[in-house]
mmCIF file of C-alpha atoms in Angstrom:
data_model
loop_
_atom_site.group_PDB
_atom_site.id
_atom_site.type_symbol
_atom_site.label_atom_id
_atom_site.label_comp_id
_atom_site.label_asym_id
_atom_site.label_seq_id
_atom_site.Cartn_x
_atom_site.Cartn_y
_atom_site.Cartn_z
ATOM 1 C CA UNK V 1 -4.506 -23.078 37.689
ATOM 2 C CA UNK V 2 -6.746 -22.625 34.690
ATOM 3 C CA UNK V 3 -10.528 -22.480 34.381
ATOM 4 C CA UNK V 4 -12.389 -25.030 32.288
ATOM 5 C CA UNK V 5 -15.620 -24.578 30.365
ATOM 6 C CA UNK V 6 -17.230 -27.225 32.576
ATOM 7 C CA UNK V 7 -16.382 -25.239 35.718
ATOM 8 C CA UNK V 8 -18.020 -22.196 34.147
ATOM 9 C CA UNK V 9 -21.129 -24.188 33.234
ATOM 10 C CA UNK V 10 -21.336 -25.685 36.723
ATOM 11 C CA UNK V 11 -21.265 -22.210 38.294
ATOM 12 C CA UNK V 12 -23.869 -20.894 35.830
ATOM 13 C CA UNK V 13 -26.186 -23.836 36.489
ATOM 14 C CA UNK V 14 -26.873 -22.416 39.958
ATOM 15 C CA UNK V 15 -28.137 -19.104 38.533
ATOM 16 C CA UNK V 16 -31.793 -18.685 37.621
ATOM 17 C CA UNK V 17 -33.217 -16.782 34.672
ATOM 18 C CA UNK V 18 -35.999 -14.235 35.306
ATOM 19 C CA UNK V 19 -38.477 -17.088 34.730
ATOM 20 C CA UNK V 20 -36.791 -19.333 37.280
ATOM 21 C CA UNK V 21 -35.029 -21.609 34.787
ATOM 22 C CA UNK V 22 -31.371 -22.579 35.313
ATOM 23 C CA UNK V 23 -29.224 -20.339 33.144
ATOM 24 C CA UNK V 24 -27.627 -23.340 31.442
ATOM 25 C CA UNK V 25 -31.082 -24.584 30.410
ATOM 26 C CA UNK V 26 -32.454 -21.220 29.231
ATOM 27 C CA UNK V 27 -30.984 -21.482 25.701
ATOM 28 C CA UNK V 28 -29.356 -18.052 25.967
ATOM 29 C CA UNK V 29 -25.635 -18.776 26.399
ATOM 30 C CA UNK V 30 -23.109 -18.246 23.632
ATOM 31 C CA UNK V 31 -20.029 -20.416 23.227
ATOM 32 C CA UNK V 32 -17.783 -20.033 26.286
ATOM 33 C CA UNK V 33 -14.147 -19.072 25.780
ATOM 34 C CA UNK V 34 -11.988 -20.122 28.760
ATOM 35 C CA UNK V 35 -8.220 -19.904 28.257
ATOM 36 C CA UNK V 36 -5.469 -19.236 30.791
ATOM 37 C CA UNK V 37 -7.942 -17.947 33.376
ATOM 38 C CA UNK V 38 -9.649 -15.574 30.927
ATOM 39 C CA UNK V 39 -13.358 -16.268 30.434
ATOM 40 C CA UNK V 40 -15.581 -14.597 27.816
ATOM 41 C CA UNK V 41 -19.172 -15.347 26.838
ATOM 42 C CA UNK V 42 -22.457 -13.582 26.188
ATOM 43 C CA UNK V 43 -26.088 -14.004 27.177
ATOM 44 C CA UNK V 44 -28.319 -13.576 24.133
ATOM 45 C CA UNK V 45 -31.913 -12.476 24.797
ATOM 46 C CA UNK V 46 -34.748 -10.672 23.079
ATOM 47 C CA UNK V 47 -34.341 -6.886 23.155
ATOM 48 C CA UNK V 48 -37.701 -6.477 24.928
ATOM 49 C CA UNK V 49 -36.388 -8.574 27.830
ATOM 50 C CA UNK V 50 -32.924 -7.045 28.185
ATOM 51 C CA UNK V 51 -33.621 -4.933 31.290
ATOM 52 C CA UNK V 52 -34.886 -7.915 33.275
ATOM 53 C CA UNK V 53 -31.820 -9.947 32.302
ATOM 54 C CA UNK V 54 -29.191 -7.420 33.410
ATOM 55 C CA UNK V 55 -29.178 -8.606 37.076
ATOM 56 C CA UNK V 56 -28.739 -12.162 35.783
ATOM 57 C CA UNK V 57 -25.749 -11.065 33.693
ATOM 58 C CA UNK V 58 -24.168 -9.389 36.720
ATOM 59 C CA UNK V 59 -24.789 -12.459 38.887
ATOM 60 C CA UNK V 60 -23.275 -14.727 36.221
ATOM 61 C CA UNK V 61 -20.165 -12.555 35.971
ATOM 62 C CA UNK V 62 -19.746 -12.567 39.760
ATOM 63 C CA UNK V 63 -20.179 -16.357 39.918
ATOM 64 C CA UNK V 64 -17.512 -16.989 37.282
ATOM 65 C CA UNK V 65 -15.118 -14.507 38.921
ATOM 66 C CA UNK V 66 -15.390 -16.609 42.097
ATOM 67 C CA UNK V 67 -13.983 -19.705 40.350
ATOM 68 C CA UNK V 68 -10.395 -20.334 41.521
ATOM 69 C CA UNK V 69 -8.005 -19.389 38.745
ATOM 70 C CA UNK V 70 -10.349 -16.941 36.999
ATOM 71 C CA UNK V 71 -8.338 -13.795 36.323
ATOM 72 C CA UNK V 72 -10.387 -11.919 33.714
ATOM 73 C CA UNK V 73 -14.133 -12.350 33.182
ATOM 74 C CA UNK V 74 -16.292 -10.529 30.651
ATOM 75 C CA UNK V 75 -19.976 -11.382 30.312
ATOM 76 C CA UNK V 76 -21.984 -9.369 27.796
ATOM 77 C CA UNK V 77 -25.726 -9.089 27.409
ATOM 78 C CA UNK V 78 -26.621 -9.284 23.710
ATOM 79 C CA UNK V 79 -30.155 -8.173 22.943
ATOM 80 C CA UNK V 80 -31.858 -8.658 19.573
ATOM 81 C CA UNK V 81 -35.388 -7.947 18.463
ATOM 82 C CA UNK V 82 -36.721 -11.189 17.053
ATOM 83 C CA UNK V 83 -38.880 -10.663 13.952
ATOM 84 C CA UNK V 84 -42.520 -11.430 14.647
ATOM 85 C CA UNK V 85 -41.871 -12.347 18.264
ATOM 86 C CA UNK V 86 -44.843 -12.056 20.605
ATOM 87 C CA UNK V 87 -44.323 -11.877 24.374
ATOM 88 C CA UNK V 88 -45.979 -14.681 26.332
ATOM 89 C CA UNK V 89 -49.290 -13.979 28.031
ATOM 90 C CA UNK V 90 -48.978 -12.705 31.594
ATOM 91 C CA UNK V 91 -50.009 -15.059 34.414
ATOM 92 C CA UNK V 92 -53.331 -14.582 36.128
ATOM 93 C CA UNK V 93 -53.412 -12.290 39.176
ATOM 94 C CA UNK V 94 -51.978 -13.925 42.227
ATOM 95 C CA UNK V 95 -50.222 -16.721 40.326
ATOM 96 C CA UNK V 96 -47.122 -17.960 42.164
ATOM 97 C CA UNK V 97 -43.584 -17.750 40.838
ATOM 98 C CA UNK V 98 -41.498 -15.155 39.014
ATOM 99 C CA UNK V 99 -43.227 -12.795 36.619
ATOM 100 C CA UNK V 100 -42.463 -13.325 32.916
ATOM 101 C CA UNK V 101 -39.710 -11.123 31.555
ATOM 102 C CA UNK V 102 -42.011 -8.992 29.406
ATOM 103 C CA UNK V 103 -43.767 -7.826 32.570
ATOM 104 C CA UNK V 104 -40.675 -5.916 33.649
ATOM 105 C CA UNK V 105 -41.300 -2.340 32.470
ATOM 106 C CA UNK V 106 -38.454 0.139 31.983
ATOM 107 C CA UNK V 107 -38.763 3.357 34.001
ATOM 108 C CA UNK V 108 -40.523 6.182 32.244
ATOM 109 C CA UNK V 109 -38.987 9.568 31.649
ATOM 110 C CA UNK V 110 -36.422 9.182 28.860
ATOM 111 C CA UNK V 111 -33.228 9.545 30.900
ATOM 112 C CA UNK V 112 -30.257 10.644 28.793
ATOM 113 C CA UNK V 113 -27.558 7.990 28.295
ATOM 114 C CA UNK V 114 -25.023 10.661 29.301
ATOM 115 C CA UNK V 115 -26.476 10.602 32.831
ATOM 116 C CA UNK V 116 -24.525 7.372 33.395
ATOM 117 C CA UNK V 117 -21.194 9.216 33.108
ATOM 118 C CA UNK V 118 -18.924 9.158 36.128
ATOM 119 C CA UNK V 119 -15.295 10.116 36.614
ATOM 120 C CA UNK V 120 -12.622 7.428 36.982
ATOM 121 C CA UNK V 121 -11.057 7.957 40.419
ATOM 122 C CA UNK V 122 -7.546 9.357 40.199
ATOM 123 C CA UNK V 123 -7.701 10.374 36.521
ATOM 124 C CA UNK V 124 -7.930 14.098 35.795
ATOM 125 C CA UNK V 125 -8.705 13.893 32.071
ATOM 126 C CA UNK V 126 -9.703 11.137 29.644
ATOM 127 C CA UNK V 127 -9.186 11.942 25.964
ATOM 128 C CA UNK V 128 -9.963 9.867 22.880
ATOM 129 C CA UNK V 129 -7.772 9.502 19.804
ATOM 130 C CA UNK V 130 -10.106 8.590 16.967
ATOM 131 C CA UNK V 131 -10.391 8.304 13.199
ATOM 132 C CA UNK V 132 -13.268 7.881 10.827
ATOM 133 C CA UNK V 133 -11.532 5.018 9.008
ATOM 134 C CA UNK V 134 -8.752 2.527 9.544
ATOM 135 C CA UNK V 135 -5.226 2.666 8.178
ATOM 136 C CA UNK V 136 -4.507 6.317 8.945
ATOM 137 C CA UNK V 137 -1.928 5.707 11.701
ATOM 138 C CA UNK V 138 -4.226 6.367 14.634
ATOM 139 C CA UNK V 139 -2.579 3.936 17.081
ATOM 140 C CA UNK V 140 0.954 5.091 16.277
ATOM 141 C CA UNK V 141 -0.172 8.685 16.796
ATOM 142 C CA UNK V 142 -1.966 7.820 20.061
ATOM 143 C CA UNK V 143 1.161 6.198 21.511
ATOM 144 C CA UNK V 144 3.515 8.983 20.455
ATOM 145 C CA UNK V 145 1.028 11.603 21.675
ATOM 146 C CA UNK V 146 0.972 9.878 25.069
ATOM 147 C CA UNK V 147 4.769 9.929 25.118
ATOM 148 C CA UNK V 148 4.775 13.597 24.139
ATOM 149 C CA UNK V 149 2.474 14.367 27.071
ATOM 150 C CA UNK V 150 4.816 12.348 29.297
ATOM 151 C CA UNK V 151 7.736 14.479 28.130
ATOM 152 C CA UNK V 152 5.795 17.548 29.254
ATOM 153 C CA UNK V 153 5.916 16.220 32.807
ATOM 154 C CA UNK V 154 2.437 14.695 32.961
ATOM 155 C CA UNK V 155 1.476 11.319 34.420
ATOM 156 C CA UNK V 156 -0.053 9.479 31.466
ATOM 157 C CA UNK V 157 -1.928 6.235 30.865
ATOM 158 C CA UNK V 158 -2.787 4.616 27.531
ATOM 159 C CA UNK V 159 -5.852 2.430 26.926
ATOM 160 C CA UNK V 160 -6.018 0.456 23.690
ATOM 161 C CA UNK V 161 -9.787 0.268 23.152
ATOM 162 C CA UNK V 162 -9.528 -1.071 19.594
ATOM 163 C CA UNK V 163 -11.148 -4.390 20.501
ATOM 164 C CA UNK V 164 -11.090 -5.918 17.025
ATOM 165 C CA UNK V 165 -7.551 -4.839 16.124
ATOM 166 C CA UNK V 166 -5.463 -4.066 19.230
ATOM 167 C CA UNK V 167 -2.088 -2.619 18.212
ATOM 168 C CA UNK V 168 -0.422 -1.703 21.507
ATOM 169 C CA UNK V 169 1.214 -5.088 22.189
ATOM 170 C CA UNK V 170 3.120 -4.749 18.908
ATOM 171 C CA UNK V 171 3.760 -0.996 19.164
ATOM 172 C CA UNK V 172 5.072 -1.218 22.732
ATOM 173 C CA UNK V 173 6.762 -4.620 22.553
ATOM 174 C CA UNK V 174 4.782 -5.780 25.610
ATOM 175 C CA UNK V 175 3.776 -9.453 25.800
ATOM 176 C CA UNK V 176 3.112 -9.914 29.533
ATOM 177 C CA UNK V 177 -0.306 -10.594 31.040
ATOM 178 C CA UNK V 178 -1.771 -8.094 33.534
ATOM 179 C CA UNK V 179 -1.869 -9.263 37.137
ATOM 180 C CA UNK V 180 -4.681 -8.684 39.625
ATOM 181 C CA UNK V 181 -4.394 -6.715 42.848
ATOM 182 C CA UNK V 182 -6.089 -7.608 46.136
ATOM 183 C CA UNK V 183 -9.326 -5.991 44.918
ATOM 184 C CA UNK V 184 -9.226 -8.154 41.750
ATOM 185 C CA UNK V 185 -8.548 -5.148 39.560
ATOM 186 C CA UNK V 186 -6.115 -5.510 36.673
ATOM 187 C CA UNK V 187 -2.762 -3.790 37.117
ATOM 188 C CA UNK V 188 -1.767 -2.040 33.863
ATOM 189 C CA UNK V 189 1.564 -2.899 32.309
ATOM 190 C CA UNK V 190 4.227 -0.214 32.391
ATOM 191 C CA UNK V 191 6.679 0.827 29.722
ATOM 192 C CA UNK V 192 8.167 4.150 28.629
ATOM 193 C CA UNK V 193 6.826 5.651 31.857
ATOM 194 C CA UNK V 194 3.217 4.951 30.777
ATOM 195 C CA UNK V 195 0.500 2.820 32.384
ATOM 196 C CA UNK V 196 -0.779 0.705 29.470
ATOM 197 C CA UNK V 197 -3.767 -1.620 29.060
ATOM 198 C CA UNK V 198 -5.001 -3.446 25.949
ATOM 199 C CA UNK V 199 -7.360 -6.308 25.164
ATOM 200 C CA UNK V 200 -4.342 -7.583 23.229
ATOM 201 C CA UNK V 201 -2.637 -8.362 26.552
ATOM 202 C CA UNK V 202 -5.494 -10.727 27.425
ATOM 203 C CA UNK V 203 -5.851 -12.701 24.174
ATOM 204 C CA UNK V 204 -3.376 -14.202 21.742
ATOM 205 C CA UNK V 205 -2.323 -12.060 18.769
ATOM 206 C CA UNK V 206 -3.921 -14.423 16.230
ATOM 207 C CA UNK V 207 -7.256 -14.624 18.080
ATOM 208 C CA UNK V 208 -10.205 -13.338 16.034
ATOM 209 C CA UNK V 209 -12.445 -11.157 18.219
ATOM 210 C CA UNK V 210 -15.828 -12.215 16.849
ATOM 211 C CA UNK V 211 -17.876 -10.201 19.320
ATOM 212 C CA UNK V 212 -21.250 -8.518 19.068
ATOM 213 C CA UNK V 213 -21.630 -4.877 20.015
ATOM 214 C CA UNK V 214 -22.715 -5.470 23.633
ATOM 215 C CA UNK V 215 -19.626 -7.568 24.321
ATOM 216 C CA UNK V 216 -17.418 -4.819 22.885
ATOM 217 C CA UNK V 217 -19.182 -2.335 25.147
ATOM 218 C CA UNK V 218 -18.663 -4.617 28.150
ATOM 219 C CA UNK V 219 -14.945 -5.005 27.364
ATOM 220 C CA UNK V 220 -14.397 -1.246 26.998
ATOM 221 C CA UNK V 221 -16.225 -0.591 30.278
ATOM 222 C CA UNK V 222 -14.212 -3.237 32.097
ATOM 223 C CA UNK V 223 -10.888 -1.877 30.852
ATOM 224 C CA UNK V 224 -11.932 1.572 32.043
ATOM 225 C CA UNK V 225 -13.362 0.629 35.427
ATOM 226 C CA UNK V 226 -11.658 -2.636 36.445
ATOM 227 C CA UNK V 227 -8.075 -1.415 35.991
ATOM 228 C CA UNK V 228 -6.013 0.086 38.810
ATOM 229 C CA UNK V 229 -4.865 3.144 36.855
ATOM 230 C CA UNK V 230 -3.595 5.044 39.868
ATOM 231 C CA UNK V 231 -3.183 8.821 39.762
ATOM 232 C CA UNK V 232 -2.979 10.107 36.170
ATOM 233 C CA UNK V 233 -3.124 13.543 34.637
ATOM 234 C CA UNK V 234 -4.287 12.153 31.282
ATOM 235 C CA UNK V 235 -5.597 8.799 30.076
ATOM 236 C CA UNK V 236 -5.217 8.582 26.285
ATOM 237 C CA UNK V 237 -7.712 6.152 24.731
ATOM 238 C CA UNK V 238 -6.854 4.679 21.329
ATOM 239 C CA UNK V 239 -10.298 4.140 19.805
ATOM 240 C CA UNK V 240 -11.261 1.698 17.061
ATOM 241 C CA UNK V 241 -11.940 3.360 13.702
ATOM 242 C CA UNK V 242 -15.444 4.509 12.893
ATOM 243 C CA UNK V 243 -18.372 5.755 14.969
ATOM 244 C CA UNK V 244 -19.729 2.623 16.596
ATOM 245 C CA UNK V 245 -20.398 0.955 19.947
ATOM 246 C CA UNK V 246 -16.953 1.502 21.471
ATOM 247 C CA UNK V 247 -17.048 5.256 20.839
ATOM 248 C CA UNK V 248 -20.555 5.628 22.257
ATOM 249 C CA UNK V 249 -19.718 3.437 25.264
ATOM 250 C CA UNK V 250 -16.743 5.631 26.103
ATOM 251 C CA UNK V 251 -18.708 8.862 25.647
ATOM 252 C CA UNK V 252 -21.582 7.569 27.806
ATOM 253 C CA UNK V 253 -19.347 6.023 30.468
ATOM 254 C CA UNK V 254 -16.923 8.834 31.314
ATOM 255 C CA UNK V 255 -17.046 12.599 30.775
ATOM 256 C CA UNK V 256 -14.446 12.855 28.018
ATOM 257 C CA UNK V 257 -12.401 16.024 28.191
ATOM 258 C CA UNK V 258 -11.745 15.945 24.464
ATOM 259 C CA UNK V 259 -11.099 14.017 21.270
ATOM 260 C CA UNK V 260 -8.204 14.167 18.809
ATOM 261 C CA UNK V 261 -9.144 13.250 15.220
ATOM 262 C CA UNK V 262 -6.516 11.598 13.001
ATOM 263 C CA UNK V 263 -6.787 11.915 9.217
ATOM 264 C CA UNK V 264 -4.641 11.738 6.107
ATOM 265 C CA UNK V 265 -4.807 14.508 3.476
ATOM 266 C CA UNK V 266 -6.949 12.365 1.152
ATOM 267 C CA UNK V 267 -10.515 13.457 0.476
ATOM 268 C CA UNK V 268 -11.833 9.989 1.394
ATOM 269 C CA UNK V 269 -10.149 10.097 4.785
ATOM 270 C CA UNK V 270 -11.352 13.654 5.384
ATOM 271 C CA UNK V 271 -14.957 12.644 4.702
ATOM 272 C CA UNK V 272 -14.690 9.982 7.409
ATOM 273 C CA UNK V 273 -12.899 12.399 9.740
ATOM 274 C CA UNK V 274 -15.887 14.740 9.421
ATOM 275 C CA UNK V 275 -18.183 11.921 10.513
ATOM 276 C CA UNK V 276 -16.044 11.227 13.566
ATOM 277 C CA UNK V 277 -15.923 14.891 14.474
ATOM 278 C CA UNK V 278 -19.696 15.194 14.064
ATOM 279 C CA UNK V 279 -20.263 12.185 16.337
ATOM 280 C CA UNK V 280 -18.195 13.662 19.172
ATOM 281 C CA UNK V 281 -19.962 16.986 18.832
ATOM 282 C CA UNK V 282 -23.319 15.215 18.947
ATOM 283 C CA UNK V 283 -22.450 13.679 22.319
ATOM 284 C CA UNK V 284 -21.004 16.988 23.594
ATOM 285 C CA UNK V 285 -17.343 15.939 23.600
ATOM 286 C CA UNK V 286 -14.946 18.831 22.824
ATOM 287 C CA UNK V 287 -12.808 18.263 19.731
ATOM 288 C CA UNK V 288 -9.246 19.154 20.687
ATOM 289 C CA UNK V 289 -8.172 19.230 17.060
ATOM 290 C CA UNK V 290 -7.161 17.349 13.915
ATOM 291 C CA UNK V 291 -3.783 15.801 13.133
ATOM 292 C CA UNK V 292 -2.810 15.301 9.488
ATOM 293 C CA UNK V 293 -0.898 12.017 9.471
ATOM 294 C CA UNK V 294 1.124 10.838 6.435
ATOM 295 C CA UNK V 295 1.038 14.499 5.485
ATOM 296 C CA UNK V 296 3.941 14.101 3.076
ATOM 297 C CA UNK V 297 6.632 11.557 2.256
ATOM 298 C CA UNK V 298 10.129 12.548 3.239
ATOM 299 C CA UNK V 299 12.895 10.598 1.527
ATOM 300 C CA UNK V 300 15.270 9.237 4.213
ATOM 301 C CA UNK V 301 18.231 9.593 1.817
ATOM 302 C CA UNK V 302 17.890 13.036 0.241
ATOM 303 C CA UNK V 303 15.188 14.637 2.407
ATOM 304 C CA UNK V 304 12.960 15.486 -0.576
ATOM 305 C CA UNK V 305 9.295 15.904 0.309
ATOM 306 C CA UNK V 306 6.561 14.378 -1.880
ATOM 307 C CA UNK V 307 2.822 14.874 -1.366
ATOM 308 C CA UNK V 308 1.783 11.290 -2.045
ATOM 309 C CA UNK V 309 -1.727 11.691 -0.580
ATOM 310 C CA UNK V 310 -2.044 15.399 -1.295
ATOM 311 C CA UNK V 311 -1.204 17.935 1.373
ATOM 312 C CA UNK V 312 -2.952 20.386 3.668
ATOM 313 C CA UNK V 313 -6.402 18.811 3.450
ATOM 314 C CA UNK V 314 -6.724 18.289 7.213
ATOM 315 C CA UNK V 315 -5.559 21.834 7.953
ATOM 316 C CA UNK V 316 -8.158 23.226 5.554
ATOM 317 C CA UNK V 317 -10.819 20.959 7.069
ATOM 318 C CA UNK V 318 -9.952 22.108 10.586
ATOM 319 C CA UNK V 319 -10.254 25.740 9.551
ATOM 320 C CA UNK V 320 -13.583 25.075 7.834
ATOM 321 C CA UNK V 321 -14.996 23.225 10.841
ATOM 322 C CA UNK V 322 -13.644 25.683 13.380
ATOM 323 C CA UNK V 323 -11.424 23.283 15.331
ATOM 324 C CA UNK V 324 -7.691 23.530 16.100
ATOM 325 C CA UNK V 325 -5.184 22.102 13.650
ATOM 326 C CA UNK V 326 -2.658 20.213 15.756
ATOM 327 C CA UNK V 327 0.079 19.469 13.233
ATOM 328 C CA UNK V 328 1.445 17.492 10.292
ATOM 329 C CA UNK V 329 3.179 14.142 10.743
ATOM 330 C CA UNK V 330 5.186 12.895 7.739
ATOM 331 C CA UNK V 331 5.152 9.448 6.181
ATOM 332 C CA UNK V 332 8.684 8.426 7.097
ATOM 333 C CA UNK V 333 10.511 5.135 7.415
ATOM 334 C CA UNK V 334 11.841 5.992 10.872
ATOM 335 C CA UNK V 335 8.326 6.281 12.295
ATOM 336 C CA UNK V 336 7.271 3.014 10.662
ATOM 337 C CA UNK V 337 10.411 1.109 11.663
ATOM 338 C CA UNK V 338 10.393 2.201 15.300
ATOM 339 C CA UNK V 339 6.684 1.410 15.603
ATOM 340 C CA UNK V 340 7.129 -2.104 14.198
ATOM 341 C CA UNK V 341 10.055 -2.671 16.563
ATOM 342 C CA UNK V 342 8.044 -1.703 19.660
ATOM 343 C CA UNK V 343 10.227 1.371 20.232
ATOM 344 C CA UNK V 344 8.098 4.424 19.357
ATOM 345 C CA UNK V 345 10.015 7.286 17.828
ATOM 346 C CA UNK V 346 9.368 9.806 20.640
ATOM 347 C CA UNK V 347 11.116 7.433 23.058
ATOM 348 C CA UNK V 348 13.763 5.872 20.807
ATOM 349 C CA UNK V 349 14.773 9.077 18.973
ATOM 350 C CA UNK V 350 13.845 11.808 21.481
ATOM 351 C CA UNK V 351 16.084 14.431 19.873
ATOM 352 C CA UNK V 352 14.948 13.723 16.313
ATOM 353 C CA UNK V 353 12.615 15.840 14.144
ATOM 354 C CA UNK V 354 9.692 13.416 14.376
ATOM 355 C CA UNK V 355 9.709 13.360 18.173
ATOM 356 C CA UNK V 356 9.629 17.162 18.041
ATOM 357 C CA UNK V 357 6.502 17.055 15.851
ATOM 358 C CA UNK V 358 4.656 14.752 18.258
ATOM 359 C CA UNK V 359 5.705 16.836 21.260
ATOM 360 C CA UNK V 360 4.382 19.971 19.527
ATOM 361 C CA UNK V 361 1.031 18.213 19.058
ATOM 362 C CA UNK V 362 1.118 17.159 22.715
ATOM 363 C CA UNK V 363 1.773 20.749 23.813
ATOM 364 C CA UNK V 364 -1.337 21.973 21.986
ATOM 365 C CA UNK V 365 -3.409 19.211 23.574
ATOM 366 C CA UNK V 366 -1.914 19.919 27.015
ATOM 367 C CA UNK V 367 -2.675 23.625 26.717
ATOM 368 C CA UNK V 368 -6.364 22.888 26.074
ATOM 369 C CA UNK V 369 -6.490 20.560 29.100
ATOM 370 C CA UNK V 370 -4.469 22.816 31.383
ATOM 371 C CA UNK V 371 -7.433 23.951 33.479
ATOM 372 C CA UNK V 372 -8.720 20.405 33.969
ATOM 373 C CA UNK V 373 -5.316 19.009 34.882
ATOM 374 C CA UNK V 374 -4.482 21.882 37.227
ATOM 375 C CA UNK V 375 -7.776 21.438 39.070
ATOM 376 C CA UNK V 376 -7.180 17.733 39.740
#
């Protein structure tokens, strides 16, 4: 059974806006995407009214979840400051009805966004794998790092939080859709001994994710909180490139135990890596270290090494910034070929030199998390 857009609209018509208007008549709904039981849409309001609309967003999400056949529901609240907008005049004292939205005042006191952090039950440590720019092999490294941690005897999960460009379906060869348990939480897919979740499991590969920041934040939160991860020593989160909404959402949502920064030796990549490192430090997330990916090209025929992008830049940067250097990963056809085939090199060639490199990186990460994992 699938859910239609009309069913979604019918359920939303019973929900009132803060001014008492039916949600479908409030001129705030985005286009509704409803395919194979997966429903996505946003509620677009003025930034000054966002706090008063949050209960409406939650009610709308609950109403759509109740539709038979709805398996995955994400409703985001998108708030924009409209140029020159003036809030409507408040009603006279004693006037009946709901107060206008602008009358809802946020609490005073300047609470830190980090106060919203809470642990995910059953998970000892959540770590982020991040990069300042795209194209540096972050997702391939995240997957092989997770497998390296698995080989060290840890229970590991992998969350693909790269909303705009999810890579895990291709890198793992998984094409199934997550099922729901009795509590309507998504059950992560399993392969290589890992619990794996990705937005790519919920949408088709060719689908363009044209989402505003709040919807990205909602999706990341849902994949963290509405997934039955079970008991894990480490959840590795493959972040989108850059320093945007997804990174801040993760840092504000869960107390990250650390971040691994991926860079190539190029100066341009190192500049962006510095930005990523600075962002995690600004939100008090420990930087577990830097990995230099595509560190050198190793000819698969003669074994000759060539420094195509330079060499040693990430190691020098780590020393300068006072963070651990986790290792060098070569640019090699075996790593590329196994990744494209959905058989990552740590799993498909466990006795090879590249698997050994990733496991060495994993050991350094594990050693820094040892106290957290042991205490769980």
